[in-house]
Amino acid sequence: MATLLQDLTYGIRVLLKNPGFTIVAVIALTLGIGADSAIFSVVNAVLLRPLPYPESDRLVILRERSPQLEGMSVAYPNFIDWREQNTTFENIGVFRGRQSYNLTGVGEPERLVGAQVSADVFAALRVASSAGRVFNNDEDKPGASPVAVLSHGLWQRRFGGDLGILDQTLTLNDVSFTVIGIMPADFQFPGRGIDLWTPAGQAAANPDWQQRGNHPGLAGIARLKPSVTLAQVREDMDIIAANLEKQYPDSNTGGRVSVTPALENAVRTIRPALLVLLGAVGSVLLIACANVANLLLARSATRQKEMAIRTALGASRWRIVRQLLTESVLLSFVGGALGLLLARWGVKLIIAISPNSIPRSREINLDGRVVAFTIGVSVLTGIIFGLVPALQSSKPDLNETLKEAGRGSTGSRHLFRSGLVVSEVALTMVLLIGAGLMIRSFYRLLQVNPGFNYDHLLTFNISLPQKKYPEDQQRINFYDQVVDRLRALPGVESVGLATGLPLGNNGWQTSFVVDGQPPPEPGKLPLTEFAVTSPDYFQTMGITLLKGRNFSEQDKKDSPGVTLIDEEFARRYWPDEEAIGKRIKPGGNDPRNPLFEVIGVVRRVRMEGLNQESNRVQSYRPFRQVVQSAMTVVARTSTDPTSLFSAVRREVLAVDPNQPIYNLNTMEQIRADSIAPDRLNLMLLGAFAAVALILAAVGIYGVMAYSVTQRTHEIGIRMALGAGQGDVLGMVVGQGMKLASVGLAIGLGGAWLATRAMAGLLFGISATDPATFAAISVVLAGVALGACFVPARRATKVDPMIALRYE
């Protein structure tokens, strides 16, 4: 221990004695370790940490799947059969999130976000209320008295944390719900922003829920019995699905059950991006280590005499290695400590840039695992960049080093320094190509035509209570008044209605058959993206009508059923015929389903997102024929849409003072949100690549500057014998560019392999895009040339007379 303290004390003195070296090395390590710790914090919280439920590894998410669609929602009657027939689940329930509830009668009307869950969901999750209780199976049935469990956030925000709210009634959608419990503050199921939970079984009173062909947005969640494997569960559910297929061929042909571990379900969309970013920051750390190793090698040349004297006085090689490793580990610990501070700031920045792009973002923090990771990385880093310099410095040539004239670098040291430069360039090449691909991909994404004009569009949602507006005409009258009032606002050009907007995948899907064409085989009915719209919707959105006519106010329930289709629908099903006048039957080939005449063809729009082209065709029905309670209102404005937010709220409340609106936003912001994950990936990978480029440039410059210093005597001789400045410039630059060229070649090969891992993150561009590879090669070669040129230029200024006397 005394020897260790002596090593630490001496190491601190040496580092403080060389502040320039220490500062540069610490900055490089802080950037590398800080970036590593920041991304690991995200990986730890999102991918590694279990879900916040007891034995969460036994939780699975259940969905239906068919030959046409993976990951369908669950038909309620199928769920009932799963629950009764399975042999592998301890508990199984269903849930449906993001349901709209209008809270009235308690201050200002407010739209709340609720989740419908069956009672067994709480049992599967093994969670209990923090006050009161959760609902039971008797309350989770059609016809039971309405009850609700509040979130901790709503309880605090709206009711001031008063426990007196328990057993009181709240008016939600004009229905009285009894508050029976309050959930803990950290309970967020099935996602963030849920204000309350109501029994899903009560919603099953809706006749549509009793149809096996209807998939009302439900998902299943189950807890496996002890010792049951995922393979056993899938086999069990396949048997149940096969039996249901035989019993109900019209609705269940081809249907199977998708079983996904709950953690995998929560993170599968972001896993590839996080793993790519983790690899990127690992490369940045390796480049930082190479830089510091080069600094240590350069400094070891100035300490050769010190090491020779120590050896001559009896110090063993291990004693010298230990001292030098202590210094390098001290450096890395300082870099690690500052890196933790940088990581803390970096994590906050990542979340602030794109708060909704990272699942479980509230769980991201610098916990004990992250601190342990940082300490481990710091120790490993100190050993990695310090070991070779320490080994080389620990075996000095005593005779040569103790001479006054001793100078120069050993061949092995020079070779190692050159290898470090090559490695830096190669790793930087891989990162830059990855960033270049992301830039080109993001540019392509921005150029995508969404099929509508998102500029100057205001949008918001309204959900009318079924009890207050039970009749179709009542809903029509309400929306007519809202539309008329909004049209009268200064700056509003047109107003439309729809059941779902593009870029959010918030529309509906329904099966259909084409009249006059052979019906598909059972279980292979095609699907269409389906929306209900008002006549002015297409004009307001800027969706072009290509053929036929638009909906009109005369398209009512007592008039013939009509539909609009998109251009892909017409091309796919009537490639050589006129689509206008043809008929389709939504909902399958059931004789009871009516036929609808195609009256127009409109431009195809991106429903799921700019980077997601659905293979489903699109169709629309008129609002007055398919009257809905919940609608999205869109308004095109001649002014800044945000300036009308207050006026929009006022006009809706003028129609119904108890009707809140929600999701008030601009279409431009919705577009920005839809590409937020791509933007976050680009910014992070671009930032890491920029840091790598700077570190690589510094590394090349450092090696070449040191080389010039070591070769000053040689350069003086060359110039004394007649070499010109151009000869010296070419010699030094050529030496550096040879190393850079080797690094570029290795980096190209590495990038060719590594970028394939990020193919799923790219849009409209290959992971091995030749143009990107060529452009990045030129950029990095230019940076390397600049890094070589500065010390080369200095070499041309050497005075031969001074150089010949250079020690």
Short mmCIF file of N, CA, C and O in Angstrom, two decimals, residues 85-189:
data_model
loop_
_atom_site.label_atom_id
_atom_site.label_comp_id
_atom_site.label_asym_id
_atom_site.label_seq_id
_atom_site.Cartn_x
_atom_site.Cartn_y
_atom_site.Cartn_z
N GLN A 85 -58.83 -21.36 -22.61
CA GLN A 85 -58.25 -22.60 -23.13
C GLN A 85 -56.75 -22.73 -22.90
O GLN A 85 -56.20 -23.83 -23.06
N ASN A 86 -56.05 -21.66 -22.55
CA ASN A 86 -54.59 -21.77 -22.43
C ASN A 86 -54.20 -22.60 -21.22
O ASN A 86 -54.94 -22.69 -20.23
N THR A 87 -53.02 -23.19 -21.29
CA THR A 87 -52.49 -23.99 -20.17
C THR A 87 -51.14 -23.47 -19.68
O THR A 87 -50.50 -24.12 -18.85
N THR A 88 -50.71 -22.34 -20.21
CA THR A 88 -49.35 -21.87 -19.92
C THR A 88 -49.30 -20.54 -19.16
O THR A 88 -48.23 -20.12 -18.73
N PHE A 89 -50.45 -19.87 -19.02
CA PHE A 89 -50.44 -18.55 -18.40
C PHE A 89 -50.94 -18.59 -16.97
O PHE A 89 -51.91 -19.29 -16.65
N GLU A 90 -50.29 -17.82 -16.13
CA GLU A 90 -50.76 -17.63 -14.76
C GLU A 90 -51.89 -16.62 -14.75
O GLU A 90 -52.88 -16.78 -14.04
N ASN A 91 -51.73 -15.55 -15.53
CA ASN A 91 -52.76 -14.52 -15.71
C ASN A 91 -52.70 -14.04 -17.15
O ASN A 91 -51.63 -13.96 -17.75
N ILE A 92 -53.85 -13.68 -17.70
CA ILE A 92 -53.89 -13.10 -19.04
C ILE A 92 -54.99 -12.04 -19.08
O ILE A 92 -56.10 -12.26 -18.57
N GLY A 93 -54.66 -10.88 -19.65
CA GLY A 93 -55.62 -9.80 -19.76
C GLY A 93 -55.44 -9.08 -21.08
O GLY A 93 -54.52 -9.36 -21.85
N VAL A 94 -56.32 -8.12 -21.35
CA VAL A 94 -56.20 -7.28 -22.55
C VAL A 94 -56.23 -5.82 -22.14
O VAL A 94 -56.75 -5.47 -21.06
N PHE A 95 -55.69 -4.99 -23.00
CA PHE A 95 -55.68 -3.56 -22.73
C PHE A 95 -55.78 -2.79 -24.04
O PHE A 95 -55.43 -3.28 -25.10
N ARG A 96 -56.27 -1.57 -23.92
CA ARG A 96 -56.34 -0.65 -25.06
C ARG A 96 -56.00 0.74 -24.55
O ARG A 96 -56.71 1.28 -23.69
N GLY A 97 -54.92 1.31 -25.03
CA GLY A 97 -54.47 2.61 -24.53
C GLY A 97 -54.96 3.77 -25.36
O GLY A 97 -55.63 3.61 -26.38
N ARG A 98 -54.64 4.98 -24.89
CA ARG A 98 -54.93 6.23 -25.58
C ARG A 98 -56.41 6.42 -25.87
O ARG A 98 -56.80 6.87 -26.95
N GLN A 99 -57.28 6.10 -24.91
CA GLN A 99 -58.71 6.35 -25.06
C GLN A 99 -59.04 7.74 -24.52
O GLN A 99 -58.45 8.22 -23.56
N SER A 100 -60.00 8.37 -25.15
CA SER A 100 -60.34 9.75 -24.81
C SER A 100 -61.51 9.81 -23.85
O SER A 100 -62.55 9.17 -24.07
N TYR A 101 -61.34 10.58 -22.77
CA TYR A 101 -62.41 10.80 -21.79
C TYR A 101 -62.53 12.30 -21.54
O TYR A 101 -61.54 12.96 -21.21
N ASN A 102 -63.73 12.82 -21.69
CA ASN A 102 -63.99 14.23 -21.39
C ASN A 102 -64.44 14.35 -19.94
O ASN A 102 -65.51 13.85 -19.56
N LEU A 103 -63.60 14.99 -19.13
CA LEU A 103 -63.93 15.20 -17.73
C LEU A 103 -64.71 16.50 -17.59
O LEU A 103 -64.21 17.57 -17.96
N THR A 104 -65.91 16.44 -17.08
CA THR A 104 -66.75 17.63 -16.89
C THR A 104 -67.31 17.64 -15.48
O THR A 104 -67.29 16.62 -14.77
N GLY A 105 -67.81 18.81 -15.10
CA GLY A 105 -68.44 18.93 -13.79
C GLY A 105 -67.48 19.22 -12.66
O GLY A 105 -67.90 19.39 -11.52
N VAL A 106 -66.17 19.27 -12.97
CA VAL A 106 -65.17 19.59 -11.95
C VAL A 106 -64.26 20.67 -12.53
O VAL A 106 -63.23 20.38 -13.13
N GLY A 107 -64.66 21.93 -12.38
CA GLY A 107 -63.87 23.01 -12.95
C GLY A 107 -63.96 23.03 -14.47
O GLY A 107 -64.97 22.63 -15.06
N GLU A 108 -62.88 23.46 -15.12
CA GLU A 108 -62.85 23.53 -16.57
C GLU A 108 -62.92 22.13 -17.18
O GLU A 108 -62.33 21.20 -16.65
N PRO A 109 -63.68 21.98 -18.28
CA PRO A 109 -63.68 20.66 -18.93
C PRO A 109 -62.28 20.30 -19.42
O PRO A 109 -61.52 21.17 -19.85
N GLU A 110 -61.93 19.05 -19.31
CA GLU A 110 -60.58 18.62 -19.68
C GLU A 110 -60.65 17.27 -20.36
O GLU A 110 -61.41 16.39 -19.97
N ARG A 111 -59.87 17.12 -21.41
CA ARG A 111 -59.76 15.82 -22.07
C ARG A 111 -58.70 15.02 -21.36
O ARG A 111 -57.56 15.46 -21.20
N LEU A 112 -59.05 13.82 -20.91
CA LEU A 112 -58.12 12.93 -20.24
C LEU A 112 -57.78 11.76 -21.16
O LEU A 112 -58.59 11.35 -21.99
N VAL A 113 -56.58 11.22 -20.99
CA VAL A 113 -56.14 10.05 -21.74
C VAL A 113 -56.26 8.84 -20.84
O VAL A 113 -55.63 8.79 -19.77
N GLY A 114 -57.08 7.90 -21.23
CA GLY A 114 -57.29 6.72 -20.40
C GLY A 114 -56.89 5.45 -21.09
O GLY A 114 -56.58 5.43 -22.29
N ALA A 115 -56.86 4.38 -20.33
CA ALA A 115 -56.59 3.05 -20.86
C ALA A 115 -57.69 2.12 -20.37
O ALA A 115 -58.05 2.15 -19.19
N GLN A 116 -58.22 1.32 -21.29
CA GLN A 116 -59.17 0.29 -20.92
C GLN A 116 -58.39 -1.00 -20.71
O GLN A 116 -57.68 -1.47 -21.60
N VAL A 117 -58.48 -1.57 -19.52
CA VAL A 117 -57.72 -2.77 -19.19
C VAL A 117 -58.65 -3.76 -18.48
O VAL A 117 -59.56 -3.37 -17.75
N SER A 118 -58.42 -5.02 -18.72
CA SER A 118 -59.17 -6.03 -17.98
C SER A 118 -58.56 -6.18 -16.59
O SER A 118 -57.40 -5.83 -16.36
N ALA A 119 -59.35 -6.70 -15.66
CA ALA A 119 -58.89 -6.80 -14.27
C ALA A 119 -57.64 -7.65 -14.15
O ALA A 119 -56.77 -7.39 -13.30
N ASP A 120 -57.50 -8.65 -15.02
CA ASP A 120 -56.34 -9.54 -14.93
C ASP A 120 -55.03 -8.86 -15.36
O ASP A 120 -53.95 -9.44 -15.13
N VAL A 121 -55.11 -7.70 -15.97
CA VAL A 121 -53.89 -6.98 -16.32
C VAL A 121 -53.11 -6.61 -15.06
O VAL A 121 -51.89 -6.77 -14.98
N PHE A 122 -53.81 -6.11 -14.05
CA PHE A 122 -53.14 -5.75 -12.80
C PHE A 122 -52.53 -6.98 -12.14
O PHE A 122 -51.43 -6.92 -11.58
N ALA A 123 -53.23 -8.09 -12.23
CA ALA A 123 -52.70 -9.32 -11.64
C ALA A 123 -51.47 -9.80 -12.41
O ALA A 123 -50.49 -10.26 -11.81
N ALA A 124 -51.52 -9.70 -13.75
CA ALA A 124 -50.38 -10.12 -14.55
C ALA A 124 -49.16 -9.26 -14.26
O ALA A 124 -48.03 -9.77 -14.18
N LEU A 125 -49.38 -7.96 -14.08
CA LEU A 125 -48.27 -7.05 -13.80
C LEU A 125 -47.83 -7.11 -12.34
O LEU A 125 -46.74 -6.62 -12.01
N ARG A 126 -48.67 -7.68 -11.51
CA ARG A 126 -48.41 -7.74 -10.06
C ARG A 126 -48.23 -6.34 -9.47
O ARG A 126 -47.27 -6.06 -8.75
N VAL A 127 -49.17 -5.46 -9.79
CA VAL A 127 -49.16 -4.12 -9.24
C VAL A 127 -50.43 -3.92 -8.42
O VAL A 127 -51.47 -4.53 -8.70
N ALA A 128 -50.34 -3.07 -7.44
CA ALA A 128 -51.48 -2.74 -6.60
C ALA A 128 -51.60 -1.23 -6.52
O ALA A 128 -50.65 -0.49 -6.80
N SER A 129 -52.76 -0.77 -6.16
CA SER A 129 -52.98 0.67 -6.03
C SER A 129 -52.24 1.19 -4.80
O SER A 129 -52.00 0.45 -3.84
N SER A 130 -51.89 2.47 -4.84
CA SER A 130 -51.26 3.10 -3.67
C SER A 130 -52.31 3.55 -2.67
O SER A 130 -52.01 3.76 -1.49
N ALA A 131 -53.53 3.72 -3.13
CA ALA A 131 -54.66 4.06 -2.26
C ALA A 131 -55.91 3.44 -2.88
O ALA A 131 -56.03 3.36 -4.11
N GLY A 132 -56.84 3.00 -2.04
CA GLY A 132 -58.03 2.35 -2.57
C GLY A 132 -57.69 0.98 -3.12
O GLY A 132 -56.87 0.25 -2.58
N ARG A 133 -58.26 0.64 -4.29
CA ARG A 133 -58.05 -0.68 -4.87
C ARG A 133 -58.18 -0.59 -6.39
O ARG A 133 -58.64 0.42 -6.93
N VAL A 134 -57.80 -1.66 -7.06
CA VAL A 134 -58.06 -1.78 -8.49
C VAL A 134 -59.36 -2.55 -8.67
O VAL A 134 -59.87 -3.16 -7.73
N PHE A 135 -59.94 -2.50 -9.89
CA PHE A 135 -61.22 -3.17 -10.09
C PHE A 135 -61.04 -4.68 -10.19
O PHE A 135 -59.97 -5.19 -10.50
N ASN A 136 -62.13 -5.39 -9.91
CA ASN A 136 -62.10 -6.86 -9.88
C ASN A 136 -62.84 -7.42 -11.09
O ASN A 136 -63.39 -6.68 -11.92
N ASN A 137 -62.89 -8.74 -11.19
CA ASN A 137 -63.51 -9.39 -12.35
C ASN A 137 -65.01 -9.13 -12.43
O ASN A 137 -65.58 -9.12 -13.52
N ASP A 138 -65.66 -8.93 -11.29
CA ASP A 138 -67.10 -8.63 -11.31
C ASP A 138 -67.36 -7.26 -11.93
O ASP A 138 -68.42 -7.06 -12.56
N GLU A 139 -66.44 -6.34 -11.74
CA GLU A 139 -66.59 -5.00 -12.33
C GLU A 139 -66.12 -4.95 -13.78
O GLU A 139 -66.40 -3.99 -14.49
N ASP A 140 -65.42 -6.00 -14.19
CA ASP A 140 -64.87 -6.05 -15.55
C ASP A 140 -65.80 -6.84 -16.47
O ASP A 140 -65.39 -7.78 -17.14
N LYS A 141 -67.08 -6.45 -16.49
CA LYS A 141 -68.07 -7.15 -17.29
C LYS A 141 -69.04 -6.14 -17.89
O LYS A 141 -69.24 -5.05 -17.34
N PRO A 142 -69.64 -6.48 -19.03
CA PRO A 142 -70.68 -5.59 -19.60
C PRO A 142 -71.82 -5.41 -18.61
O PRO A 142 -72.26 -6.35 -17.94
N GLY A 143 -72.26 -4.16 -18.48
CA GLY A 143 -73.39 -3.87 -17.61
C GLY A 143 -73.03 -3.57 -16.18
O GLY A 143 -73.90 -3.16 -15.39
N ALA A 144 -71.76 -3.75 -15.78
CA ALA A 144 -71.36 -3.45 -14.40
C ALA A 144 -71.32 -1.94 -14.19
O ALA A 144 -71.21 -1.15 -15.14
N SER A 145 -71.39 -1.53 -12.94
CA SER A 145 -71.34 -0.10 -12.62
C SER A 145 -69.97 0.45 -13.01
O SER A 145 -68.94 -0.12 -12.66
N PRO A 146 -69.94 1.59 -13.73
CA PRO A 146 -68.66 2.14 -14.19
C PRO A 146 -67.76 2.55 -13.02
O PRO A 146 -68.20 3.22 -12.07
N VAL A 147 -66.52 2.11 -13.08
CA VAL A 147 -65.53 2.47 -12.06
C VAL A 147 -64.25 2.92 -12.77
O VAL A 147 -64.02 2.61 -13.94
N ALA A 148 -63.42 3.66 -12.04
CA ALA A 148 -62.16 4.16 -12.61
C ALA A 148 -61.09 4.18 -11.54
O ALA A 148 -61.39 4.39 -10.35
N VAL A 149 -59.87 3.95 -11.97
CA VAL A 149 -58.69 4.08 -11.12
C VAL A 149 -57.86 5.23 -11.67
O VAL A 149 -57.57 5.27 -12.87
N LEU A 150 -57.49 6.18 -10.82
CA LEU A 150 -56.79 7.38 -11.26
C LEU A 150 -55.28 7.19 -11.21
O LEU A 150 -54.75 6.46 -10.36
N SER A 151 -54.58 7.89 -12.10
CA SER A 151 -53.13 7.94 -12.01
C SER A 151 -52.71 8.89 -10.90
O SER A 151 -53.48 9.79 -10.50
N HIS A 152 -51.52 8.69 -10.40
CA HIS A 152 -51.00 9.58 -9.36
C HIS A 152 -50.91 11.02 -9.87
O HIS A 152 -51.23 11.97 -9.14
N GLY A 153 -50.51 11.18 -11.13
CA GLY A 153 -50.37 12.52 -11.70
C GLY A 153 -51.69 13.25 -11.77
O GLY A 153 -51.78 14.44 -11.42
N LEU A 154 -52.75 12.57 -12.25
CA LEU A 154 -54.07 13.22 -12.31
C LEU A 154 -54.59 13.52 -10.92
O LEU A 154 -55.17 14.59 -10.67
N TRP A 155 -54.40 12.61 -9.99
CA TRP A 155 -54.84 12.81 -8.61
C TRP A 155 -54.20 14.05 -8.00
O TRP A 155 -54.87 14.87 -7.36
N GLN A 156 -52.90 14.23 -8.25
CA GLN A 156 -52.22 15.40 -7.72
C GLN A 156 -52.61 16.68 -8.46
O GLN A 156 -52.87 17.72 -7.85
N ARG A 157 -52.66 16.59 -9.81
CA ARG A 157 -52.88 17.79 -10.63
C ARG A 157 -54.29 18.33 -10.50
O ARG A 157 -54.50 19.53 -10.36
N ARG A 158 -55.26 17.44 -10.56
CA ARG A 158 -56.65 17.89 -10.64
C ARG A 158 -57.34 17.91 -9.28
O ARG A 158 -58.26 18.70 -9.06
N PHE A 159 -56.89 17.04 -8.35
CA PHE A 159 -57.60 16.91 -7.08
C PHE A 159 -56.72 17.21 -5.88
O PHE A 159 -57.09 16.91 -4.74
N GLY A 160 -55.52 17.76 -6.15
CA GLY A 160 -54.66 18.22 -5.06
C GLY A 160 -54.20 17.14 -4.11
O GLY A 160 -53.88 17.43 -2.96
N GLY A 161 -54.19 15.88 -4.55
CA GLY A 161 -53.75 14.79 -3.68
C GLY A 161 -54.72 14.50 -2.55
O GLY A 161 -54.32 13.93 -1.52
N ASP A 162 -56.00 14.86 -2.72
CA ASP A 162 -57.00 14.65 -1.66
C ASP A 162 -57.55 13.23 -1.74
O ASP A 162 -58.16 12.84 -2.75
N LEU A 163 -57.36 12.43 -0.68
CA LEU A 163 -57.88 11.06 -0.65
C LEU A 163 -59.40 11.01 -0.58
O LEU A 163 -60.00 9.95 -0.77
N GLY A 164 -59.99 12.16 -0.36
CA GLY A 164 -61.45 12.20 -0.32
C GLY A 164 -62.09 11.93 -1.67
O GLY A 164 -63.30 11.70 -1.74
N ILE A 165 -61.30 11.90 -2.73
CA ILE A 165 -61.84 11.61 -4.05
C ILE A 165 -62.26 10.15 -4.17
O ILE A 165 -63.09 9.80 -5.02
N LEU A 166 -61.69 9.28 -3.30
CA LEU A 166 -62.06 7.87 -3.34
C LEU A 166 -63.54 7.69 -3.02
O LEU A 166 -64.08 8.35 -2.11
N ASP A 167 -64.17 6.83 -3.77
CA ASP A 167 -65.60 6.52 -3.66
C ASP A 167 -66.50 7.67 -4.12
O ASP A 167 -67.73 7.58 -3.97
N GLN A 168 -65.90 8.73 -4.66
CA GLN A 168 -66.67 9.81 -5.26
C GLN A 168 -66.86 9.52 -6.75
O GLN A 168 -66.18 8.67 -7.32
N THR A 169 -67.79 10.23 -7.38
CA THR A 169 -68.05 10.01 -8.80
C THR A 169 -67.47 11.14 -9.64
O THR A 169 -67.44 12.30 -9.21
N LEU A 170 -66.99 10.78 -10.82
CA LEU A 170 -66.53 11.74 -11.82
C LEU A 170 -67.36 11.55 -13.09
O LEU A 170 -67.71 10.42 -13.44
N THR A 171 -67.64 12.66 -13.76
CA THR A 171 -68.38 12.59 -15.02
C THR A 171 -67.39 12.52 -16.17
O THR A 171 -66.69 13.49 -16.47
N LEU A 172 -67.32 11.35 -16.77
CA LEU A 172 -66.43 11.10 -17.89
C LEU A 172 -67.26 10.73 -19.10
O LEU A 172 -68.01 9.74 -19.06
N ASN A 173 -67.16 11.53 -20.15
CA ASN A 173 -67.99 11.30 -21.35
C ASN A 173 -69.47 11.24 -20.99
O ASN A 173 -70.24 10.42 -21.52
N ASP A 174 -69.86 12.13 -20.04
CA ASP A 174 -71.26 12.23 -19.59
C ASP A 174 -71.77 10.97 -18.90
O ASP A 174 -72.97 10.75 -18.80
N VAL A 175 -70.85 10.14 -18.41
CA VAL A 175 -71.20 8.95 -17.64
C VAL A 175 -70.54 9.06 -16.27
O VAL A 175 -69.38 9.49 -16.17
N SER A 176 -71.25 8.70 -15.21
CA SER A 176 -70.70 8.79 -13.85
C SER A 176 -69.86 7.55 -13.55
O SER A 176 -70.36 6.42 -13.60
N PHE A 177 -68.58 7.78 -13.25
CA PHE A 177 -67.65 6.72 -12.86
C PHE A 177 -67.29 6.90 -11.40
O PHE A 177 -66.97 8.01 -10.96
N THR A 178 -67.29 5.82 -10.65
CA THR A 178 -66.88 5.86 -9.25
C THR A 178 -65.37 5.65 -9.16
O THR A 178 -64.85 4.67 -9.70
N VAL A 179 -64.68 6.56 -8.47
CA VAL A 179 -63.24 6.43 -8.28
C VAL A 179 -62.99 5.44 -7.17
O VAL A 179 -63.41 5.65 -6.03
N ILE A 180 -62.31 4.33 -7.48
CA ILE A 180 -62.09 3.29 -6.48
C ILE A 180 -60.62 3.16 -6.07
O ILE A 180 -60.31 2.46 -5.10
N GLY A 181 -59.70 3.82 -6.80
CA GLY A 181 -58.30 3.66 -6.44
C GLY A 181 -57.39 4.67 -7.11
O GLY A 181 -57.80 5.38 -8.04
N ILE A 182 -56.18 4.74 -6.60
CA ILE A 182 -55.14 5.62 -7.15
C ILE A 182 -53.87 4.79 -7.28
O ILE A 182 -53.47 4.08 -6.36
N MET A 183 -53.25 4.86 -8.46
CA MET A 183 -52.08 4.04 -8.72
C MET A 183 -50.80 4.74 -8.25
O MET A 183 -50.78 5.97 -8.08
N PRO A 184 -49.71 3.99 -8.06
CA PRO A 184 -48.44 4.59 -7.64
C PRO A 184 -47.91 5.58 -8.69
O PRO A 184 -48.27 5.52 -9.87
N ALA A 185 -47.02 6.46 -8.26
CA ALA A 185 -46.51 7.53 -9.13
C ALA A 185 -45.73 6.98 -10.31
O ALA A 185 -45.71 7.60 -11.38
N ASP A 186 -45.06 5.83 -10.14
CA ASP A 186 -44.22 5.31 -11.22
C ASP A 186 -44.95 4.33 -12.14
O ASP A 186 -44.33 3.75 -13.02
N PHE A 187 -46.26 4.16 -11.95
CA PHE A 187 -47.00 3.23 -12.80
C PHE A 187 -47.42 3.96 -14.07
O PHE A 187 -48.18 4.93 -14.02
N GLN A 188 -46.94 3.49 -15.23
CA GLN A 188 -47.17 4.19 -16.49
C GLN A 188 -47.84 3.31 -17.56
O GLN A 188 -47.89 3.69 -18.71
N PHE A 189 -48.30 2.15 -17.20
CA PHE A 189 -48.83 1.20 -18.18
C PHE A 189 -50.09 1.73 -18.87
O PHE A 189 -50.95 2.31 -18.20
#
